[in-house]
Amino acid sequence: MRYKKIVVAGVLAAGTVGCGVNTSKPAEQATSEPATYLSRANMDTTVKPGDDFFLYVNGTWIRNTAIPGDKTRWGSFDELRDKTNKSVHTLLEDVSKEKATAGTAQFNVAAFYKSGMDTAAIDKAGIAVLQQQLDAIHAISTPQQLLDVVIANGKTGLQTVFPNFIGPDDKNVSENIVQFTQGGLGLPSKDYYTDKDAGAEKNRQAYKAYIGKILQLGGADSVTAGKQALAIFDLEQKLAAASLYPKEMRDPQKMYNKFSLDALSKQTPGISWKEVFAKMGINGQDSLLVTVPQYYKTLSGLLHSTPLDTWKTYLTYNLLSDMAPYLGRSFDEAHFDFYDKTLSGQKEQKPRWERVMQVINNSIGEQLGKLYVDRYFKPEAKQKMVELVQNLQDAFSNRIKNLDWMSDATKQKAEAKLGAFMKKIGYPDHWKDYSGLEITAEHYAQNVLKAAAFEYNRNLAKLGKPVDRTEWGMTPNTVNAYYNPAFNEIVFPAAILQFPFFDFGADDAVNYGGIGAVIGHEMTHGFDDQGAQYAADGNLKNWWTPEDEKKFKEKTKMVEEQFNRYTVLDSVHVNGSLTLGENIADLGGITIAYDAFKKTKQGQGNELIDGFTPDQRFFMSWGQIWRGKSTPERAKQLIKIDPHAPAEWRGNGPLTNFEPWYKAFDVKPGDKMYKPENERAKIW
Ligand SMILES: [Zn+2]
């Protein structure tokens, strides 16, 4: 299902389109920590650290490791996700054997799990579970009814052309507002509709075949389905033309367009926003935010100019495709074949339990998360994390004080923003309430729809009330972290507080080079090219003097150009502007983490461990967390849509700008990663 995303900057890429995040499969040796926490067996010491540090630390692993057939990426993060998922799997198996009271987390999670694992019942139910929605689409006979069905489907998470969510108003973050963004596309981004190369054309052909396949599974004959697929693709192409590329959506000022309902209706004559709001169940709101107004102007025309029959097949296709992973085997396989195999290069389907687990995580994530935390999370890890975050914050504050390029006036504001960071570690203080949601062990697809409807109503109820800043945007069992500018908060779910990021037994070099750099990364997001546009109170408003802003932009430009020069698969260029925020955060993260590390006893000493100095171990830990590889299909996909650069460049790129790394490994002119000082980007 295509879920709405809150604006968060995770340290890692989440799953892409077509649902599903990563991981699975028993890989016994994979996550056991080496005795020294840095594995010599993974290194390639024939590579000079100054030539390719990523390969120096990970080369043997890269050469000898095959990506598991049910994965499109494999490496440090994925191994940890795998380990975490296996823990959750044990939990799911256990709770599904226990007796629980209806409505409790145990009951809902167990029932959802059983419903998802019962493939015989799912096969038997077929698409009859969607009969009501299919009938509603079939009965459409006017553009108004078309809009009504789109809105009704949106209430169960099937948003198609009208993707919207409720969240803080960027320029008045104490109030929630309804926000509409672009959507309606079945391919991952606009690029897929406009790219001219042979690979892109092949993907488009495969996508048209997929649309036809889904319609046939829904009952259409092959000739009709083929024709309908072309019409649907043609409609999507028009929506794509009115949409923005992912890199164009990184400018929060450009994305902020506030309208009164009347004013927007004038620009979109085919859509009365007052009626839309009434039908959505929204009362007492007279304005909204729209990220891409052009998209809605075009959509408004298309609702009337495109034949209703095309719209009806478009909605039928979207309903069946979005729900395919929860329907019988033939739908599920068709969905896998296109989204996972063709687009991402995944060779085999993930185990059933893992996919069901991900759906539960997306549907009633905090109920699953609560069970996870109760069983697996160590309170000491939270305590240690509080301490680490404080050390990083102090180090960052010190950096700001000593910046040679920023005026005192801007420094004061930057310090105020850093000091105001809200920190969330491990799990929420207040778990979401699921009272009234009825999950059953019998109807998987219905559970998915009911949970989405429940969240829709939860969000609707936020309007007109103060913004709840205790909410989390990730579940505790997620291996990731994020910064959220509207709350000015950094958030670290329980599952990231594990090796290779963090371990109680590891030396400070390993922990600061791992989780320390992740903490620094999230903190820097508050000051990257996007985050820097938000003030201490979370509002989108400028706090920079014009001169400082100009200098900041010159510095970030250097990072953009640096990453534009990198390639993957020999010829595909990294997109320096799409990945700018993450690259700034990586550079800031390693810098601040290093400063904090140098305050520790180990950081100030010279004791060798396994033949390496403390500084060398710090950077090797950093290199180790980026250990990983992707299928070529996945790598090409991520270049277009992922705001993070590929792992090898996240590992190597920031180091080429960082003097202590040169010193630690005696990197000299002539080494491939060497850059003269005046070419090194230095921001924070
Ligand atoms: Zn990030």
XYZ file of C-alpha atoms and ligand atoms in Angstrom:
685
model
C 0.000 0.000 0.000
C 1.133 3.493 -0.596
C 1.322 5.066 2.788
C 1.590 8.751 3.413
C 4.922 9.751 4.811
C 5.432 12.285 7.535
C 8.337 14.575 6.850
C 11.192 12.792 8.511
C 14.822 12.408 7.555
C 15.785 8.850 8.422
C 19.426 7.873 8.526
C 18.586 4.990 6.194
C 16.400 4.466 3.196
C 13.121 2.865 4.175
C 11.292 0.545 1.834
C 10.448 1.875 -1.590
C 7.204 1.567 -3.479
C 5.100 -1.524 -3.637
C 5.383 -2.025 0.111
C 7.827 -4.021 2.171
C 11.053 -3.018 3.839
C 13.971 -5.426 4.081
C 15.319 -8.472 5.646
C 14.913 -12.038 6.820
C 16.530 -15.449 6.735
C 18.656 -17.176 9.328
C 22.255 -16.157 8.753
C 23.911 -17.551 11.841
C 27.275 -15.835 11.794
C 25.947 -12.593 10.405
C 25.271 -10.569 13.519
C 27.550 -12.078 16.117
C 30.043 -9.400 17.100
C 33.702 -10.156 16.405
C 35.815 -10.222 19.587
C 37.252 -6.791 18.784
C 34.032 -5.418 17.243
C 35.883 -4.683 14.000
C 36.294 -7.690 11.759
C 39.690 -8.276 10.181
C 38.119 -11.014 8.081
C 35.958 -8.415 6.313
C 38.882 -6.115 5.470
C 41.005 -6.014 2.345
C 44.405 -4.877 3.542
C 45.810 -4.995 0.014
C 43.825 -1.793 -0.590
C 45.455 1.376 0.771
C 43.086 3.163 3.178
C 43.788 6.441 1.340
C 42.839 4.911 -2.014
C 39.483 3.425 -1.066
C 38.687 3.348 2.629
C 35.367 1.563 2.114
C 37.154 -1.344 0.414
C 39.994 -1.295 2.924
C 37.476 -1.922 5.726
C 34.982 -4.085 3.808
C 36.693 -5.375 0.654
C 36.883 -9.080 1.444
C 33.282 -9.123 2.588
C 32.201 -7.310 -0.592
C 34.092 -9.781 -2.769
C 32.905 -12.929 -1.032
C 29.315 -12.134 -0.105
C 26.313 -12.837 -2.293
C 23.096 -10.893 -1.703
C 20.510 -13.383 -0.371
C 17.872 -14.230 -2.975
C 15.029 -12.610 -1.043
C 16.926 -9.332 -0.563
C 17.853 -6.444 -2.817
C 20.428 -5.074 -0.385
C 22.678 -6.777 2.094
C 25.136 -5.393 4.627
C 25.588 -4.190 8.222
C 22.172 -2.541 8.512
C 20.415 -5.388 6.805
C 22.034 -7.944 9.085
C 20.846 -6.000 12.099
C 17.357 -5.677 10.609
C 17.432 -9.398 9.981
C 18.393 -10.121 13.569
C 15.697 -7.753 14.868
C 13.048 -9.255 12.605
C 13.935 -12.727 13.787
C 13.366 -11.577 17.371
C 9.996 -10.162 16.352
C 9.196 -13.416 14.571
C 9.781 -15.372 17.800
C 7.535 -12.914 19.579
C 4.787 -13.311 16.962
C 4.931 -17.092 17.187
C 4.763 -16.925 20.979
C 1.879 -14.465 21.287
C -0.148 -16.349 18.709
C -0.101 -19.366 21.037
C -1.197 -17.415 24.116
C -4.708 -16.491 25.222
C -5.337 -12.763 25.327
C -8.179 -10.350 26.020
C -9.771 -8.769 22.939
C -8.394 -5.329 22.121
C -5.081 -5.756 23.928
C -1.800 -5.493 22.028
C -1.282 -9.249 22.415
C -4.709 -10.009 21.023
C -4.537 -7.666 18.031
C -0.992 -8.581 17.046
C -1.673 -12.316 17.379
C -4.950 -12.100 15.437
C -3.398 -10.007 12.669
C -0.505 -12.457 12.424
C -2.800 -15.479 12.212
C -4.946 -13.818 9.567
C -1.861 -13.083 7.460
C -0.373 -16.561 7.807
C -3.594 -18.330 6.828
C -2.927 -18.417 3.090
C -5.590 -21.054 2.502
C -8.293 -18.716 3.837
C -6.821 -15.785 1.897
C -6.809 -17.783 -1.358
C -10.349 -18.908 -0.727
C -11.640 -15.396 0.005
C -10.274 -14.081 -3.314
C -11.329 -10.584 -4.345
C -14.783 -11.031 -2.852
C -13.428 -9.144 0.187
C -13.296 -6.040 -2.014
C -16.739 -6.479 -3.572
C -18.208 -3.384 -1.947
C -15.388 -1.169 -3.235
C -15.528 -2.769 -6.695
C -19.288 -2.220 -6.881
C -18.904 1.423 -5.885
C -16.397 1.964 -8.697
C -18.615 0.135 -11.175
C -21.597 2.358 -10.302
C -19.794 5.656 -11.069
C -21.640 7.616 -13.738
C -20.618 11.256 -13.153
C -17.350 13.087 -12.372
C -18.826 13.972 -8.967
C -19.391 10.312 -8.153
C -15.859 9.624 -9.308
C -14.527 12.120 -6.794
C -16.766 10.649 -4.090
C -15.310 7.179 -4.607
C -11.749 8.521 -4.581
C -12.477 10.227 -1.247
C -14.221 7.164 0.205
C -11.262 4.922 -0.730
C -8.886 7.428 0.857
C -10.559 6.750 4.193
C -9.177 3.215 4.129
C -5.671 4.186 3.069
C -6.233 3.840 -0.694
C -5.347 7.393 -1.604
C -4.588 7.210 -5.360
C -4.816 10.692 -6.916
C -5.674 12.498 -3.663
C -2.843 11.790 -1.236
C -3.292 13.787 1.937
C -2.454 13.785 5.598
C -2.948 15.879 8.691
C 0.086 17.372 10.402
C 1.548 20.578 11.843
C 1.351 23.682 9.659
C 5.022 24.377 8.811
C 4.583 28.105 9.468
C 2.463 27.671 12.573
C 3.556 24.363 14.034
C 1.331 24.477 17.088
C -1.664 23.835 14.822
C -2.529 20.872 12.619
C -3.710 21.401 9.077
C -4.889 19.230 6.172
C -2.117 18.814 3.598
C -2.355 17.511 0.041
C 0.553 16.294 -2.023
C 1.025 14.797 -5.488
C 0.326 11.140 -6.253
C -1.572 8.729 -8.463
C 1.497 7.058 -9.977
C 2.201 3.330 -9.919
C 5.883 3.699 -10.794
C 8.261 4.954 -8.073
C 8.747 8.544 -9.288
C 8.336 10.971 -12.171
C 11.729 9.894 -13.573
C 10.267 6.531 -14.500
C 7.808 8.246 -16.844
C 10.261 10.684 -18.420
C 13.657 8.933 -18.608
C 14.715 8.235 -22.167
C 17.123 5.321 -21.788
C 16.412 1.731 -22.830
C 16.154 0.513 -19.230
C 13.411 3.059 -18.513
C 11.469 2.022 -21.602
C 11.763 -1.607 -20.558
C 10.367 -0.762 -17.115
C 7.433 1.096 -18.690
C 6.622 -1.864 -20.918
C 6.800 -4.183 -17.914
C 4.562 -1.828 -15.955
C 1.903 -1.792 -18.699
C 2.029 -5.593 -18.754
C 1.605 -5.588 -14.973
C -1.468 -3.320 -15.135
C -2.964 -5.654 -17.739
C -2.179 -8.691 -15.611
C -3.883 -7.215 -12.535
C -6.979 -6.297 -14.561
C -7.119 -9.819 -15.964
C -6.873 -11.299 -12.496
C -9.780 -9.000 -11.657
C -11.847 -10.627 -14.397
C -11.160 -8.687 -17.607
C -10.356 -10.582 -20.813
C -6.833 -10.179 -22.162
C -7.708 -7.926 -25.120
C -9.763 -5.539 -22.993
C -7.176 -5.566 -20.201
C -4.412 -4.723 -22.691
C -6.338 -1.721 -24.037
C -7.260 -0.550 -20.567
C -3.640 -0.809 -19.429
C -2.576 1.596 -22.179
C -5.303 4.078 -21.232
C -4.341 3.884 -17.562
C -0.682 4.389 -18.355
C -1.559 7.362 -20.540
C -3.501 8.911 -17.647
C -0.593 8.322 -15.271
C 1.748 9.959 -17.733
C -0.368 13.110 -17.656
C -0.297 13.106 -13.856
C 3.470 12.559 -13.946
C 3.914 15.530 -16.281
C 2.199 17.773 -13.702
C 4.280 16.326 -10.847
C 7.700 17.250 -9.512
C 10.870 15.154 -9.387
C 11.968 14.038 -5.875
C 14.883 16.504 -5.860
C 12.501 19.383 -6.637
C 10.479 18.539 -3.544
C 13.354 19.242 -1.167
C 12.657 22.979 -0.996
C 10.261 23.502 1.937
C 9.395 27.089 0.960
C 8.416 26.019 -2.534
C 6.395 23.125 -1.100
C 4.509 25.443 1.257
C 1.388 26.720 -0.503
C -1.491 27.719 1.717
C -4.929 28.263 0.196
C -8.375 29.051 1.465
C -10.812 26.424 0.201
C -12.446 29.039 -2.051
C -9.167 30.268 -3.502
C -8.020 26.756 -4.383
C -11.416 25.889 -5.890
C -11.010 28.844 -8.267
C -7.733 27.391 -9.520
C -9.154 23.876 -9.821
C -12.630 24.414 -11.297
C -13.275 20.660 -11.453
C -12.899 20.270 -7.683
C -14.949 22.038 -5.012
C -12.750 21.849 -1.929
C -15.627 22.665 0.405
C -17.397 19.560 -0.811
C -14.200 17.523 -0.663
C -13.724 18.499 2.978
C -17.341 17.750 3.852
C -17.088 14.309 2.278
C -13.775 13.632 4.010
C -15.512 14.334 7.313
C -13.524 17.519 7.983
C -15.322 20.293 9.829
C -14.344 23.803 10.886
C -11.360 24.143 8.538
C -11.229 26.885 5.941
C -7.728 26.404 4.579
C -5.249 23.731 3.522
C -1.679 23.228 2.347
C -0.819 21.951 -1.112
C 2.742 20.910 -1.974
C 2.324 20.981 -5.758
C -0.585 23.223 -6.870
C 0.136 22.479 -10.531
C -0.667 18.829 -9.937
C -4.172 19.677 -8.665
C -4.846 22.096 -11.513
C -4.030 19.323 -13.967
C -5.960 16.708 -12.001
C -8.993 18.979 -11.922
C -9.009 19.082 -15.725
C -8.353 15.364 -16.084
C -11.297 14.444 -13.845
C -13.539 15.915 -16.540
C -11.593 15.420 -19.783
C -10.592 11.773 -19.300
C -13.390 9.313 -20.145
C -15.131 8.005 -17.019
C -14.509 4.448 -18.187
C -10.779 5.073 -18.059
C -11.074 6.469 -14.537
C -13.136 3.485 -13.471
C -10.563 0.993 -14.710
C -7.832 3.165 -13.171
C -9.541 2.954 -9.763
C -10.214 -0.770 -10.157
C -6.596 -1.396 -11.048
C -5.340 0.726 -8.129
C -7.615 -1.003 -5.651
C -6.492 -4.457 -6.782
C -2.810 -3.536 -7.081
C -2.640 -1.775 -3.703
C -4.379 -4.702 -2.042
C -2.564 -7.408 -4.051
C -0.149 -8.396 -1.242
C -3.155 -9.187 0.990
C -5.158 -11.101 -1.620
C -4.672 -14.637 -2.904
C -1.522 -16.121 -4.345
C -1.971 -15.001 -7.977
C -2.311 -11.320 -7.034
C 0.518 -11.534 -4.548
C 2.841 -13.132 -7.089
C 2.018 -10.647 -9.838
C 2.765 -7.793 -7.440
C 6.048 -9.395 -6.384
C 7.081 -10.099 -9.975
C 6.775 -6.494 -10.992
C 7.634 -4.401 -7.940
C 10.262 -6.590 -6.301
C 11.702 -8.695 -9.122
C 11.584 -6.444 -12.155
C 12.032 -3.044 -10.519
C 14.345 -4.017 -7.644
C 16.113 -7.214 -8.731
C 14.822 -9.342 -5.834
C 15.039 -12.964 -6.903
C 12.764 -14.689 -4.417
C 9.858 -13.740 -2.235
C 10.617 -13.062 1.439
C 9.261 -15.591 3.923
C 5.569 -15.146 4.595
C 6.030 -14.341 8.296
C 8.352 -11.489 7.515
C 5.984 -9.862 5.078
C 3.056 -10.228 7.466
C 5.213 -8.765 10.237
C 5.920 -5.707 8.093
C 2.209 -5.250 7.430
C 1.452 -5.446 11.155
C 4.234 -2.924 11.730
C 2.638 -0.563 9.207
C -0.898 -1.114 10.503
C -0.759 -1.377 14.307
C 2.936 -0.639 14.741
C 2.817 0.684 18.284
C 1.030 -2.394 19.564
C 3.734 -4.562 18.028
C 6.394 -2.101 19.215
C 5.154 -2.243 22.793
C 5.463 -6.026 22.848
C 8.939 -5.740 21.317
C 10.124 -3.226 23.910
C 8.654 -5.203 26.820
C 10.539 -8.293 25.761
C 13.794 -7.099 24.219
C 14.739 -3.543 25.152
C 17.233 -2.997 27.949
C 16.588 0.153 30.010
C 20.382 0.525 30.453
C 20.666 1.091 26.703
C 18.339 4.088 27.033
C 20.408 5.465 29.906
C 23.641 5.080 27.942
C 22.032 6.699 24.923
C 20.915 9.732 26.950
C 24.536 10.189 27.974
C 25.883 9.791 24.422
C 23.350 12.242 23.006
C 24.328 14.807 25.633
C 28.031 14.409 24.794
C 27.294 14.891 21.099
C 25.143 17.914 21.813
C 27.952 19.493 23.836
C 30.425 18.773 21.054
C 28.113 20.334 18.466
C 27.587 23.399 20.626
C 31.332 23.808 20.908
C 31.708 23.547 17.147
C 29.118 26.266 16.593
C 30.926 28.587 19.023
C 34.192 28.123 17.143
C 32.944 28.391 13.556
C 35.117 30.841 11.634
C 32.522 31.646 8.989
C 29.406 32.478 11.021
C 28.483 35.771 12.709
C 27.698 35.960 16.408
C 24.087 36.867 15.687
C 23.470 33.664 13.699
C 25.541 31.599 16.141
C 23.222 32.620 18.967
C 20.188 31.445 17.011
C 21.917 28.193 16.033
C 22.801 27.507 19.657
C 19.233 28.216 20.710
C 17.967 25.743 18.149
C 20.430 23.056 19.204
C 19.571 23.645 22.862
C 15.862 23.244 22.117
C 16.193 19.778 20.545
C 13.606 17.359 21.839
C 15.104 13.870 22.261
C 13.167 10.651 21.924
C 14.995 7.454 22.713
C 13.849 3.838 22.553
C 10.060 4.043 22.595
C 7.197 6.535 23.097
C 6.271 7.784 26.576
C 2.616 7.446 25.582
C 1.613 4.524 23.414
C -1.080 5.117 20.823
C -4.556 4.048 21.863
C -6.192 1.413 19.663
C -9.477 1.118 21.580
C -12.299 0.367 19.203
C -10.164 -1.261 16.515
C -11.361 -4.807 15.936
C -8.737 -7.098 14.493
C -9.759 -10.667 13.722
C -7.804 -13.828 12.974
C -9.946 -14.501 9.902
C -9.780 -11.594 7.463
C -6.307 -10.364 6.549
C -7.295 -7.823 3.886
C -10.105 -6.514 6.094
C -7.661 -6.068 8.962
C -5.407 -3.977 6.736
C -8.324 -1.775 5.639
C -9.777 -1.475 9.143
C -6.439 -0.453 10.632
C -5.975 2.175 7.901
C -9.492 3.515 8.521
C -8.739 3.663 12.238
C -5.613 5.759 11.580
C -7.589 7.991 9.218
C -10.050 8.765 12.000
C -7.275 9.200 14.528
C -5.737 11.820 12.267
C -9.035 13.548 11.609
C -9.538 13.938 15.339
C -6.290 15.937 15.542
C -7.818 18.916 13.752
C -8.630 21.801 16.021
C -6.610 20.321 18.889
C -3.096 21.279 20.019
C -0.342 19.397 18.181
C 0.736 16.320 20.136
C 4.514 16.459 20.240
C 4.851 13.098 21.956
C 3.951 11.182 18.768
C 6.516 8.993 17.047
C 6.989 8.607 13.283
C 8.744 5.209 13.511
C 8.063 2.083 15.527
C 10.546 0.948 18.250
C 11.498 -2.210 16.334
C 12.697 -0.141 13.349
C 16.458 -0.040 12.670
C 16.629 3.638 11.754
C 16.540 7.131 13.275
C 15.160 10.505 12.199
C 15.034 14.247 12.678
C 11.671 15.999 12.406
C 11.979 19.753 11.765
C 8.455 20.749 12.852
C 9.063 19.259 16.316
C 12.799 20.079 16.268
C 13.371 16.574 17.563
C 15.815 13.717 17.137
C 14.406 10.217 17.457
C 16.210 6.898 17.992
C 14.027 3.768 18.019
C 15.082 0.934 20.348
C 16.219 -1.352 17.524
C 19.041 0.907 16.337
C 20.705 0.708 19.752
C 22.455 -2.560 18.844
C 25.702 -3.664 17.218
C 27.235 -2.550 14.802
C 25.956 0.844 15.952
C 26.207 0.271 19.656
C 27.240 -2.397 22.125
C 27.898 -2.244 25.858
C 31.046 -4.324 25.454
C 32.523 -2.220 22.664
C 35.192 0.444 23.147
C 34.255 4.109 22.732
C 35.918 4.277 19.303
C 33.470 1.697 17.982
C 30.410 3.217 19.651
C 31.217 6.821 18.700
C 32.116 5.826 15.117
C 28.787 3.966 14.963
C 25.840 5.286 16.971
C 27.754 8.506 17.758
C 27.924 9.340 14.068
C 24.223 8.470 13.702
C 23.331 10.843 16.553
C 25.507 13.553 15.001
C 23.854 12.849 11.649
C 20.360 13.422 13.051
C 21.454 16.549 14.907
C 22.987 17.949 11.728
C 19.683 17.434 9.906
C 18.442 20.328 11.998
C 21.100 22.346 10.200
C 21.242 20.845 6.714
C 20.004 22.691 3.607
C 16.375 21.964 4.598
C 16.590 21.813 8.382
C 18.439 25.131 8.551
C 15.290 26.815 7.223
C 13.351 25.868 10.372
C 13.762 27.809 13.609
C 14.148 26.577 17.192
C 10.366 26.473 17.673
C 9.939 24.267 14.581
C 8.484 26.975 12.371
C 9.629 27.451 8.789
C 11.126 30.915 9.140
C 14.538 32.389 8.383
C 16.894 32.971 11.322
C 20.053 33.624 9.323
C 21.730 36.927 8.476
C 21.910 37.314 4.675
C 25.723 37.105 4.674
C 25.797 33.921 6.736
C 23.120 32.348 4.585
C 25.180 33.114 1.489
C 28.300 31.531 3.000
C 26.314 28.476 4.113
C 24.984 27.981 0.582
C 28.476 28.232 -0.899
C 29.641 25.532 1.485
C 26.731 23.214 0.775
C 27.327 23.745 -2.953
C 30.766 22.155 -2.515
C 29.133 19.042 -1.030
C 26.586 18.921 -3.854
C 29.315 19.076 -6.488
C 31.435 16.524 -4.656
C 28.651 13.925 -4.778
C 27.676 14.775 -8.356
C 31.098 13.431 -9.351
C 30.494 9.983 -7.826
C 29.026 7.128 -9.864
C 27.565 3.690 -9.230
C 27.548 0.758 -11.683
C 30.345 2.636 -13.489
C 28.207 5.226 -15.217
C 25.129 6.163 -13.170
C 25.817 9.459 -11.404
C 24.835 10.162 -7.819
C 22.373 13.068 -7.684
C 24.165 15.699 -5.600
C 21.087 17.839 -5.051
C 18.698 14.979 -4.160
C 21.202 13.622 -1.611
C 22.474 16.979 -0.332
C 20.711 16.986 3.046
C 21.874 13.476 3.903
C 25.429 14.170 2.763
C 25.609 17.311 4.887
C 24.301 15.245 7.812
C 26.900 12.500 7.263
C 29.724 15.045 7.162
C 28.411 16.814 10.260
C 27.751 13.483 11.971
C 31.289 12.167 11.657
C 32.746 15.554 12.630
C 30.702 15.960 15.809
C 31.067 12.306 16.783
C 34.829 12.604 16.434
C 34.925 15.675 18.694
C 32.854 13.865 21.315
C 35.060 10.767 21.019
C 38.156 12.885 21.637
C 36.700 13.833 25.022
C 36.691 10.185 26.170
C 39.614 8.496 27.896
C 40.238 6.218 24.931
C 40.050 9.159 22.527
C 42.765 10.938 24.449
C 44.991 7.891 24.746
C 47.120 5.896 22.350
C 46.368 2.340 23.299
C 46.363 -0.060 20.359
C 43.616 -2.654 20.060
C 44.271 -5.411 17.540
C 47.063 -3.233 16.148
C 44.917 -0.137 15.517
C 45.015 3.294 17.193
C 41.882 4.716 18.825
C 41.391 7.145 15.917
C 41.835 4.396 13.353
C 39.224 2.293 15.139
C 36.817 5.230 15.215
C 36.989 5.617 11.425
C 36.950 1.867 10.821
C 33.744 1.610 12.836
C 32.280 4.308 10.579
C 33.483 2.367 7.526
C 31.989 -0.817 8.919
C 28.464 0.528 9.348
C 28.359 1.299 5.604
C 29.359 -2.231 4.632
C 26.795 -3.390 2.094
C 25.870 -4.015 -1.505
C 22.728 -3.771 -3.686
C 21.364 -5.522 -6.754
C 21.996 -3.396 -9.885
C 18.229 -2.872 -10.302
C 17.878 -1.655 -6.749
C 20.951 0.590 -7.049
C 19.491 2.245 -10.166
C 16.133 2.717 -8.436
C 17.645 4.260 -5.321
C 19.671 6.765 -7.345
C 16.356 8.224 -8.553
C 14.318 8.214 -5.363
C 16.543 7.797 -2.298
C 17.756 11.010 -0.635
C 20.729 8.983 0.673
C 23.820 8.396 -1.480
C 24.933 4.778 -2.101
C 26.662 3.157 0.904
C 30.219 3.247 -0.467
C 29.984 7.008 -1.023
C 28.379 7.621 2.338
C 31.358 5.786 3.798
C 34.085 7.470 1.761
C 32.682 10.886 0.788
C 32.693 12.632 4.195
C 36.179 11.334 5.089
C 37.796 13.099 2.131
C 36.737 16.368 3.788
C 37.916 15.493 7.270
C 41.470 16.247 8.413
C 41.664 13.756 11.354
C 41.027 10.869 8.939
C 43.997 11.966 6.796
C 46.146 11.971 9.936
C 44.880 8.639 11.275
C 45.811 6.783 8.086
C 48.628 9.001 6.852
C 46.785 9.874 3.654
C 49.020 11.834 1.259
C 48.914 13.532 -2.146
C 48.865 10.775 -4.757
C 46.420 8.623 -2.746
C 43.147 8.362 -4.666
C 40.939 9.845 -1.964
C 43.310 12.724 -1.226
C 41.947 16.245 -1.734
C 43.964 19.432 -1.217
C 42.744 21.411 1.775
C 41.067 24.162 -0.209
C 38.836 21.582 -1.914
C 37.588 20.045 1.323
C 34.045 20.957 2.343
C 33.764 22.065 5.966
C 30.420 23.194 7.292
C 29.793 22.363 10.942
Zn 19.440 11.382 7.442
